[in-house]
Coordinates of C-alpha atoms in Angstrom, one line a residue:
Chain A
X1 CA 32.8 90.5 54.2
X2 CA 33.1 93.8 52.6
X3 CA 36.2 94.7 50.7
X4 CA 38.4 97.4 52.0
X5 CA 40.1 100.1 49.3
X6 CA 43.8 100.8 50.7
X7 CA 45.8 103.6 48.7
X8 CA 49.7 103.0 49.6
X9 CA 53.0 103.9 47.8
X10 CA 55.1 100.7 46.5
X11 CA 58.7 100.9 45.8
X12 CA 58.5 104.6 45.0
X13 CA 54.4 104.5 42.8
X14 CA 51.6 105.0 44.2
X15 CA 48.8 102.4 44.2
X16 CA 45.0 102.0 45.3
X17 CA 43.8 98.2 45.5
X18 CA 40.6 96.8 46.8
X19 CA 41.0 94.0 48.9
X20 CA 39.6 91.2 51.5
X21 CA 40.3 92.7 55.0
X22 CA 41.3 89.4 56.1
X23 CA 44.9 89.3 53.7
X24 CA 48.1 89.7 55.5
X25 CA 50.4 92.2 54.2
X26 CA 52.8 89.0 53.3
X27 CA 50.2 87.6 50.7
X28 CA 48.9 90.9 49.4
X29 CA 52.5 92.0 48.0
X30 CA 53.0 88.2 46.9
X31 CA 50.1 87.4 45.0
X32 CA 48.4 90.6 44.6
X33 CA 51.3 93.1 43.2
X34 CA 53.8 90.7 42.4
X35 CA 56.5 90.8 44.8
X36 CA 58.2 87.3 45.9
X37 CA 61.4 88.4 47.4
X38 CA 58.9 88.8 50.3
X39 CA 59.0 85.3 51.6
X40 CA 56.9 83.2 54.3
X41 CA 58.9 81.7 57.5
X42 CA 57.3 80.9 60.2
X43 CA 54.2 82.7 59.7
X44 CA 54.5 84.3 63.4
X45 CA 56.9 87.1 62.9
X46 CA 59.7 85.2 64.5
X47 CA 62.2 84.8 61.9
X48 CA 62.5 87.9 59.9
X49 CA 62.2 86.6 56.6
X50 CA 58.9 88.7 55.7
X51 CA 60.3 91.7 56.6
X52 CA 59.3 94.7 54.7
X53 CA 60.0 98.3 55.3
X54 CA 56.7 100.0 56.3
X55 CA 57.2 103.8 56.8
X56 CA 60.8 104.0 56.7
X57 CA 60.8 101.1 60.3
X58 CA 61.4 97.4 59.6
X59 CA 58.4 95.5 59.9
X60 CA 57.5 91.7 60.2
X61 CA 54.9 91.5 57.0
X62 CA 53.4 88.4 58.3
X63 CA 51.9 89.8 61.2
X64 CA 50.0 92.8 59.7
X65 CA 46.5 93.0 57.8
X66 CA 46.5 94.3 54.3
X67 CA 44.5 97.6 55.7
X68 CA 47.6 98.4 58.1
X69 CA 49.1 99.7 54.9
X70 CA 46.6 102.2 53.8
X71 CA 48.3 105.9 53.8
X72 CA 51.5 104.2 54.2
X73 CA 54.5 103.5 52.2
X74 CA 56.4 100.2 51.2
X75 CA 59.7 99.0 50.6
X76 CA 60.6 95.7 49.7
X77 CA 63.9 94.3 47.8
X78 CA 62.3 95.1 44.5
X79 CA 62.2 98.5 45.5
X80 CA 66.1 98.7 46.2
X81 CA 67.8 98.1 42.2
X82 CA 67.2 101.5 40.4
X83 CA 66.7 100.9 36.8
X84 CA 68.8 97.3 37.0
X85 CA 71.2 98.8 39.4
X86 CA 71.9 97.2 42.4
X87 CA 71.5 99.3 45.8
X88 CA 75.2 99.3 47.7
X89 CA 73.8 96.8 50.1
X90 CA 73.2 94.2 47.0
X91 CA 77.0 94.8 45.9
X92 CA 78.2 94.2 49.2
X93 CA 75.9 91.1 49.9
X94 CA 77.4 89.8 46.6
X95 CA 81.0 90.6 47.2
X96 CA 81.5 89.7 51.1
X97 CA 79.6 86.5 50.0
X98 CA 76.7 86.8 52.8
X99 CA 74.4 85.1 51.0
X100 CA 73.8 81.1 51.0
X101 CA 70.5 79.9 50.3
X102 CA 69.1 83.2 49.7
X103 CA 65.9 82.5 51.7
X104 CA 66.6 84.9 54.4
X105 CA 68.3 87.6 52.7
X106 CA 65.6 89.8 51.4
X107 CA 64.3 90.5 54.9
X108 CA 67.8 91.1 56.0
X109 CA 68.7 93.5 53.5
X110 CA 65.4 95.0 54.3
X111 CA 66.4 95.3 57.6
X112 CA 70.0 96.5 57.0
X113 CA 68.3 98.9 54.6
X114 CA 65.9 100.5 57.7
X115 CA 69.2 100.7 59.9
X116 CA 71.0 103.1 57.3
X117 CA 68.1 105.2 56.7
X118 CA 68.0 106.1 60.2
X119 CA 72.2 106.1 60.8
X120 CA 74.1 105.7 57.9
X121 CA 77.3 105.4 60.2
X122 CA 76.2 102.4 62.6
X123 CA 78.5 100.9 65.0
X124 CA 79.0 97.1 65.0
X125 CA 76.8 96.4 68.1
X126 CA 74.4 98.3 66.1
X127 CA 74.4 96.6 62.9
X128 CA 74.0 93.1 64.7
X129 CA 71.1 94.6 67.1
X130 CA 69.4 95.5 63.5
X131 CA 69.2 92.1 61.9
X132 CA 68.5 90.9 65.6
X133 CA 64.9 89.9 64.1
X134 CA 66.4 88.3 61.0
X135 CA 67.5 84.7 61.4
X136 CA 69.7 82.8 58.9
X137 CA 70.4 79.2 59.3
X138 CA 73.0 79.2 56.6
X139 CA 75.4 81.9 57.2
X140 CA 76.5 82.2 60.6
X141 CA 76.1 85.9 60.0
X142 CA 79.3 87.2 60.2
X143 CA 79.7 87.3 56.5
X144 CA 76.1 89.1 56.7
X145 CA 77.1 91.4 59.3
X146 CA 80.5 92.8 57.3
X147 CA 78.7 93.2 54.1
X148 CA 76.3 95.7 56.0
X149 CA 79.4 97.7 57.4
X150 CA 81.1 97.6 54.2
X151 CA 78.3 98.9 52.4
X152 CA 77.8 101.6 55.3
X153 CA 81.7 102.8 54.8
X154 CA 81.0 102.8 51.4
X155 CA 78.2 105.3 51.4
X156 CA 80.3 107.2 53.8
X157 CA 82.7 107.3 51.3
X158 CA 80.0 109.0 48.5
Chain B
X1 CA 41.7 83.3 58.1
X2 CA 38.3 83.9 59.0
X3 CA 36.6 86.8 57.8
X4 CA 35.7 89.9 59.6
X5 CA 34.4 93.6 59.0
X6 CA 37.4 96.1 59.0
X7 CA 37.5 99.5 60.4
X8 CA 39.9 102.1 60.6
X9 CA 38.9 105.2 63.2
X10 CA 41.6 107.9 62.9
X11 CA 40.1 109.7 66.6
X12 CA 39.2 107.8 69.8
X13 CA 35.8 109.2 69.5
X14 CA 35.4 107.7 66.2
X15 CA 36.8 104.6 67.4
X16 CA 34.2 104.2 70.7
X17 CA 31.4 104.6 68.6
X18 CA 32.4 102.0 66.4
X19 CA 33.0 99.8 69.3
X20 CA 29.5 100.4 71.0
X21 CA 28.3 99.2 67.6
X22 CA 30.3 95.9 67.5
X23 CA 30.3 94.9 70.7
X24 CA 29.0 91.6 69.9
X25 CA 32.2 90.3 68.9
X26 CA 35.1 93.1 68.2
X27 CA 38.8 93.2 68.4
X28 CA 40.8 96.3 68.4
X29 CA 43.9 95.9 66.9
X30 CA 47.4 98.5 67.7
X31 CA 50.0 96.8 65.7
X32 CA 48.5 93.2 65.3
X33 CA 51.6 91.3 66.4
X34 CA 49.4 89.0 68.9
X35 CA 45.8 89.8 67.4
X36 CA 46.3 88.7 64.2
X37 CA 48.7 85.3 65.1
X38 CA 45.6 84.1 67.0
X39 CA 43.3 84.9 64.3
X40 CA 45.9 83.3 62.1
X41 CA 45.5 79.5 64.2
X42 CA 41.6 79.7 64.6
X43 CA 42.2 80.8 68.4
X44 CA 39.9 83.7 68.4
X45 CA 37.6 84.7 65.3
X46 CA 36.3 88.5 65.8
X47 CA 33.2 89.8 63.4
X48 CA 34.5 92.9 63.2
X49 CA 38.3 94.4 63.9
X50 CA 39.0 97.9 64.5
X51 CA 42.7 99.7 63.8
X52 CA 43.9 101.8 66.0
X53 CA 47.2 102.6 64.3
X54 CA 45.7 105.4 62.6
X55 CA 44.7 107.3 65.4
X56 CA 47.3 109.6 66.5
X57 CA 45.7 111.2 69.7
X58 CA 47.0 107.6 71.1
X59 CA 50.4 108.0 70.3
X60 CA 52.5 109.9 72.9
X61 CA 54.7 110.0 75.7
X62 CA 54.3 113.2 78.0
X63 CA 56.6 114.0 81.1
X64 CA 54.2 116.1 83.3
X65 CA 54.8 117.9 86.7
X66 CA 54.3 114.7 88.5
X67 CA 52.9 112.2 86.0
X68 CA 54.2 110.2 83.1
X69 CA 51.6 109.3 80.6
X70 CA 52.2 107.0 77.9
X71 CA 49.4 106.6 75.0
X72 CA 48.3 103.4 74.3
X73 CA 49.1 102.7 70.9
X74 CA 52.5 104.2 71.5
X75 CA 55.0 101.4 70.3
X76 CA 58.0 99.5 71.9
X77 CA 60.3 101.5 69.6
X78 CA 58.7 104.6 70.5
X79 CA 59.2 103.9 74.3
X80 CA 62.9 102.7 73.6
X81 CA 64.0 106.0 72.1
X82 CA 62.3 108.3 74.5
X83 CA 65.4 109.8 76.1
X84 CA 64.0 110.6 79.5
X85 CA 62.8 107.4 79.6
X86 CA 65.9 105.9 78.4
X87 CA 68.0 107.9 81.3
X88 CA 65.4 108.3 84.4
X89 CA 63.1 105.0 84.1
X90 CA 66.2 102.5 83.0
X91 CA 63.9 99.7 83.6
X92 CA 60.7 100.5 81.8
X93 CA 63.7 101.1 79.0
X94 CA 65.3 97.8 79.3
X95 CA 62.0 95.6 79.2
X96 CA 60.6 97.7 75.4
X97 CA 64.3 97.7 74.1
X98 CA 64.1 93.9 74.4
X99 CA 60.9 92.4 73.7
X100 CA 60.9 90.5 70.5
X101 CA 62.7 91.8 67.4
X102 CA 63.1 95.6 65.9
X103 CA 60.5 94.5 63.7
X104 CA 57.8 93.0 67.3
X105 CA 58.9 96.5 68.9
X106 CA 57.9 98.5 65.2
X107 CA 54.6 97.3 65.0
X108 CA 53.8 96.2 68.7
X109 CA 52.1 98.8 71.4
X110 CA 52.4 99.1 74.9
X111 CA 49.0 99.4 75.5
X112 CA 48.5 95.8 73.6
X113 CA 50.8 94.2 76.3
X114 CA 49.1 95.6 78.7
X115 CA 45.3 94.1 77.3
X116 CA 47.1 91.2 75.7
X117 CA 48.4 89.8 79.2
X118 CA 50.4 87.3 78.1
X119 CA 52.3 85.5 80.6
X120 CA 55.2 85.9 78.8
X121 CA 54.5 90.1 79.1
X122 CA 57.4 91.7 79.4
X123 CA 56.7 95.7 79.9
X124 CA 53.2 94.6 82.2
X125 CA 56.3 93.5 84.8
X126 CA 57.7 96.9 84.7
X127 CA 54.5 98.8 84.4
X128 CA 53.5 97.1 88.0
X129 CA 56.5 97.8 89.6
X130 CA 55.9 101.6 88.9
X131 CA 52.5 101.6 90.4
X132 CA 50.8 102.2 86.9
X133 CA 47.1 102.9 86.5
X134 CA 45.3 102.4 83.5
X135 CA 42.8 105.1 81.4
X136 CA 39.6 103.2 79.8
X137 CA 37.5 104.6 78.0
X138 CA 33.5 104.0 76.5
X139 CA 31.1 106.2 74.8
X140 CA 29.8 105.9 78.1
X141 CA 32.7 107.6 80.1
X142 CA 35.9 106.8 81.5
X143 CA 37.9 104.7 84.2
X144 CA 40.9 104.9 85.9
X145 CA 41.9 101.7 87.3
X146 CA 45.5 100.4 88.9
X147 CA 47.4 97.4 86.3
X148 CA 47.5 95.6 89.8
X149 CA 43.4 95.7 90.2
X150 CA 43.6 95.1 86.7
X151 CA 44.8 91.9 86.7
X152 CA 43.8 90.8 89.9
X153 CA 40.3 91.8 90.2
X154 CA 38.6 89.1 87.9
X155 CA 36.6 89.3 84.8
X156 CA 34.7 92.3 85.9
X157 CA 38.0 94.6 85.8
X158 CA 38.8 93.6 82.4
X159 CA 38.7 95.7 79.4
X160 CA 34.5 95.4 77.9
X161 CA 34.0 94.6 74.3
X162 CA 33.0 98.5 74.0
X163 CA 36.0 99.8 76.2
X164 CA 39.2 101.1 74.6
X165 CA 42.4 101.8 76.7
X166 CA 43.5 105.2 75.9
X167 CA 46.8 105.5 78.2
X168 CA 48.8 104.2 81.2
X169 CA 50.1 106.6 83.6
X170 CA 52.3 106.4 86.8
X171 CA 53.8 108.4 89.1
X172 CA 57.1 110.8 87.6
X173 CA 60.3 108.9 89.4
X174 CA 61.7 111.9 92.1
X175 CA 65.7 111.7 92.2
X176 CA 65.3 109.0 95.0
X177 CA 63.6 106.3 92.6
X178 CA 65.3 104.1 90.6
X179 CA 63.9 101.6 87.9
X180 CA 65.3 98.7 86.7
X181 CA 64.6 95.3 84.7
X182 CA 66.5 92.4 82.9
X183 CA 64.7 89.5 81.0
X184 CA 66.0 86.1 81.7
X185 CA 65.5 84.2 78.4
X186 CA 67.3 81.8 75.9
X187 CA 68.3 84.2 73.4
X188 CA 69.6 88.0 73.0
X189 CA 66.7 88.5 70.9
X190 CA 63.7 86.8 69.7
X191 CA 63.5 85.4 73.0
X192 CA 60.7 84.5 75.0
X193 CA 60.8 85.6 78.7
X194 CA 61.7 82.8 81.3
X195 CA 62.0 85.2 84.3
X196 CA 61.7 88.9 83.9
X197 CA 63.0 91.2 87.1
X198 CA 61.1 93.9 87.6
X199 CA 62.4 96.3 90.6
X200 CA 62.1 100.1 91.4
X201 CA 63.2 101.1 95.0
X202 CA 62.8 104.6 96.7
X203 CA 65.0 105.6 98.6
X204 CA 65.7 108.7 100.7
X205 CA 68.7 111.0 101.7
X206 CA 69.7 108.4 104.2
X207 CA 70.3 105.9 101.6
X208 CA 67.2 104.0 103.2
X209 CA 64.8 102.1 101.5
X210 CA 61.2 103.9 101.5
X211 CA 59.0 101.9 99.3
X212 CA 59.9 99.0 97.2
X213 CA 58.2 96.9 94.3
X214 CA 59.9 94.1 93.1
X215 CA 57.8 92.0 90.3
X216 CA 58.6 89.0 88.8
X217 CA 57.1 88.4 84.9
X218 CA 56.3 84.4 84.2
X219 CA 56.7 83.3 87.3
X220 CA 52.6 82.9 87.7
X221 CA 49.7 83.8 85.6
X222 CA 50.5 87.6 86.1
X223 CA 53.4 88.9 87.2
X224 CA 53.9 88.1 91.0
X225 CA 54.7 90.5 93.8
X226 CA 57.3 89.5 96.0
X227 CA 55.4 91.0 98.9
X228 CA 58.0 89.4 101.4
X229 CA 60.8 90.8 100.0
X230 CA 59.4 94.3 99.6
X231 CA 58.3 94.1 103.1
X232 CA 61.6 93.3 104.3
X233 CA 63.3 95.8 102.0
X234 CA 61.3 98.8 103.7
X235 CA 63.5 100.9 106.2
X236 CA 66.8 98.9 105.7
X237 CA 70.3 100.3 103.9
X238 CA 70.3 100.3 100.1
X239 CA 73.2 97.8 99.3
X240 CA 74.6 94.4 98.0
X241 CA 74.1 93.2 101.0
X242 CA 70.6 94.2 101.8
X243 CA 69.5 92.5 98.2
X244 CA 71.6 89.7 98.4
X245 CA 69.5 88.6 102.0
X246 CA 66.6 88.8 99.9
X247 CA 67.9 85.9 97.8
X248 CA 66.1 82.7 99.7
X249 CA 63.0 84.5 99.7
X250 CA 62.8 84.9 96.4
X251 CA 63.4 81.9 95.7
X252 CA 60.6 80.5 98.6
X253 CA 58.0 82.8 96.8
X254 CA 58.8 81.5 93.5
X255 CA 58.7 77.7 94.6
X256 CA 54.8 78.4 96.0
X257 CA 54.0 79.9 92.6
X258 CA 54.8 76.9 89.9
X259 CA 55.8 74.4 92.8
X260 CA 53.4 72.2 90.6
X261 CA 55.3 72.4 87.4
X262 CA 58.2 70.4 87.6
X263 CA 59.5 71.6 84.2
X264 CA 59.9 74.9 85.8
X265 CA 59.9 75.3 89.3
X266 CA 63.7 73.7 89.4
X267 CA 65.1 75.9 86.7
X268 CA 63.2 79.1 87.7
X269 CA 63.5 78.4 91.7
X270 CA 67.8 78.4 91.1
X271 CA 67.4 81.4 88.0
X272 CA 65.3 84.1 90.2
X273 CA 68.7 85.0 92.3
X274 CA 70.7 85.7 89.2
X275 CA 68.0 87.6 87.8
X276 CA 67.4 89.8 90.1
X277 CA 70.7 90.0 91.0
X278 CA 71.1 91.6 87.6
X279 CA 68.7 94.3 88.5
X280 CA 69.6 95.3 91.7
X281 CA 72.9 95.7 90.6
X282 CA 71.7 98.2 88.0
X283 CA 69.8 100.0 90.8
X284 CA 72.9 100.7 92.7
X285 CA 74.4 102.0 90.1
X286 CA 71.7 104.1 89.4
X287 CA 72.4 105.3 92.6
X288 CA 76.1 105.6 92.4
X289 CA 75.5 107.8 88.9
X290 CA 72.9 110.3 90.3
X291 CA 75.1 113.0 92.1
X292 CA 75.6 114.7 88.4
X293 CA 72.1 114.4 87.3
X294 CA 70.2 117.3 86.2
X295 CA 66.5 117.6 86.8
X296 CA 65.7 120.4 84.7
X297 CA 67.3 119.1 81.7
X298 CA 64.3 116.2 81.1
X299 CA 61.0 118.4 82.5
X300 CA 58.1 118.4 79.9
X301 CA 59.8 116.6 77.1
X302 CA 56.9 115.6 74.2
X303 CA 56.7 113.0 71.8
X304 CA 55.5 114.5 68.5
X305 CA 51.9 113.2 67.6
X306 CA 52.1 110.4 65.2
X307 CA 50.0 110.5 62.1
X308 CA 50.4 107.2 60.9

């Protein structure tokens, strides 16, 4: 199996790699460039918790093939603290206490991230229809769901 | 996973040379979000995999004269936030805006659903009830072929290890069509289809019913036509009342389908009213909304091309 080169941007740097075409997206920013917020649910991009920002849309990590990135650009939690800072969305996760086990909150910052790229003023239906494709089996998601509005008003407010 | 040679065309002739030269065992992929989940479990094992993502001549949604074609790697998310498609073709709306997650309807293509043909399929429904026709292409020319032959015609209609579906078209809804679909499933999201209602009705100034499709997605290997019930709807008032008589034989039509799985046919024989009922109320008030509608306002609108 020849190897595939894939040049791609990463949390703001750019990057070429040579890989195995037969890695998924998931493993390749595990093991390969070091980022483990990314985390493995169901393996069938059902739950959410792989999610990664490809492009600037939420995407499902698990279900993609390492040379789907090539050209592209990447977010992933690691990408969101500047310099030790937290992004708003952190802070708010923190303060309205949305987060229990932790397991599902990268991809749902991810996808809360994605959502106020593309409309920094969301309504409530709208925030809930983002994280649709992120299940928690902690939170009941209500705590989840304020944190993303409060950090929303709060960029409003910058 | 098992391994495989990886291409990545960035133009459709690239890409049809590439599968003329792998047609021994080749798999295109669009977004991956059923290719790769069958590679994942060992159900299919491809030599060689070609993505299509990259190739932006695929990517587009064009509102002609009388046509609407949709590119095949366009995505579910691309589809949803189409405005004329979101206002004029409600149901072709409703069935992208729902499959899977925002993350599915990112990554997944219309054109994939279409080869994929899962029972589960939710824009295939809508796609039949519109009368769409597929665009296949080879280095060795092109077909046109309806979804309905498609599916129904046997192995010999289906998409050839060196064919690539370039776009499905159908015919531009006039003001006296109206489109509409709702997905019966578990969940709000993330949900698996149990019955998806697929209906578009012409009617003309008379308020009469000219031509009806109504298609029903998992209710049999591909979605079934309700042939009865678009028979009966043909020449007759558009209102509750009309739809509502259809009720018992959409139920009759779904008990021959999957009268031999018991798991099913009971929940499915009860759930096909409601779900339908659901989409023929949106088709009235379709109806009821189009006095203030403006044609001109939605003629040739264009989805930028894509470079991925």
């Amino acid at each position: 199996m020849k190897k595939i080169m894939i040049r791609f941007t990463l949390n703001g740097e750019k990057y070429e790699r040579e890989v195995f075409p037969n890695m998924r997206v998931l493993d390749f920013l595990r093991n390969e460039m070091g980022m483990r917020s990314v985390k493995e649910g169901c393996s069938e991009g059902e739950c959410g918790a792989c999610t990664v920002i490809y492009n600037g849309r939420a995407v499902t990590s698990c279900t993609m093939l390492a040379g789907q990135i090539d050209g592209g650009e990447i977010i992933t939690l690691e990408g969101l603290s500047n310099k030790g800072e937290l992004d708003v969305l952190q802070q708010s996760f923190m303060e309205e206490g949305a987060v229990q086990c932790g397991y599902c909150t990268p991809g749902m910052i991810l996808s809360a991230k994605a959502l106020l790229m593309h409309n920094p003023t969301p309504t409530h239906d709208e925030v809930r229809r983002a994280i649709s494709g992120n299940l928690c089996r902690c939170t009941g998601y209500v705590k989840i769901v304020k944190a993303i509005e409060m950090a929303s008003q709060k960029i409003a407010q910058e | 996973m098992k391994e495989f040679e990886y291409y990545n065309p960035k133009s459709v002739a690239e890409t049809l040379n590439i599968l003329e030269n792998t047609k021994n065992n080749n798999r295109i992929i669009a977004g991956g979000t059923d290719v790769l989940l069958m590679m994942n479990d060992g159900r299919i094992g491809p030599d060689h995999v070609i993505n299509i993502q990259g190739v932006g001549e695929l990517k587009y949604i064009v509102i002609e004269k009388s046509l609407v074609r949709i590119g095949a790697a366009s995505t579910f998310t691309d589809v949803e936030q189409n405005e004329y498609i979101k206002k004029k073709i409600k149901g072709l709306y409703e069935a992208c805006a729902h499959v899977g997650s925002p993350q599915i309807r990112n990554l997944g293509t219309v054109g994939g659903n279409v080869i994929n043909a899962s029972v589960a399929g939710d824009s295939i429904s809508v796609f039949l009830s519109l009368g769409a026709n597929l665009i296949i292409r080879s280095s060795k020319g092109k077909r046109k072929i309806s979804l309905r032959e498609y599916y129904n015609g046997g192995n010999q209609t289906r998409i050839q290890p060196d064919e690539l579906l370039t776009e499905i078209q159908f015919k531009k809804p006039d003001n006296g069509v109206a489109n509409a679909f709702f997905k019966l499933g578990k969940r709000n999201a993330l949900a698996i289809v149990d019955i998806g209602a697929a209906v578009t009705i012409c009617r003309n100034a008379e308020q009469t019913c000219t031509s009806a499709k109504i298609i029903g997605g998992a209710l049999s290997r591909y979605p079934l036509e309700f042939t009865k019930v678009q028979e009966y709807l043909i020449g007759k008032k558009i209102n509750r009342q009309t739809f509502a008589n259809t009720y018992e034989m959409l139920q009759e039509a779904v008990y021959e389908s999957i009268k031999d799985r018991p798991m099913e046919v009971y929940y499915k024989q009860e759930a096909v009213r409601g779900t339908f009922d659901v989409a023929f109320e949106d088709i009235l008030r379709q109806y009821e909304e189009r006095s203030d509608w403006n044609e001109e306002n939605y003629d040739s609108i264009y989805l930028e091309r894509r470079k991925v």
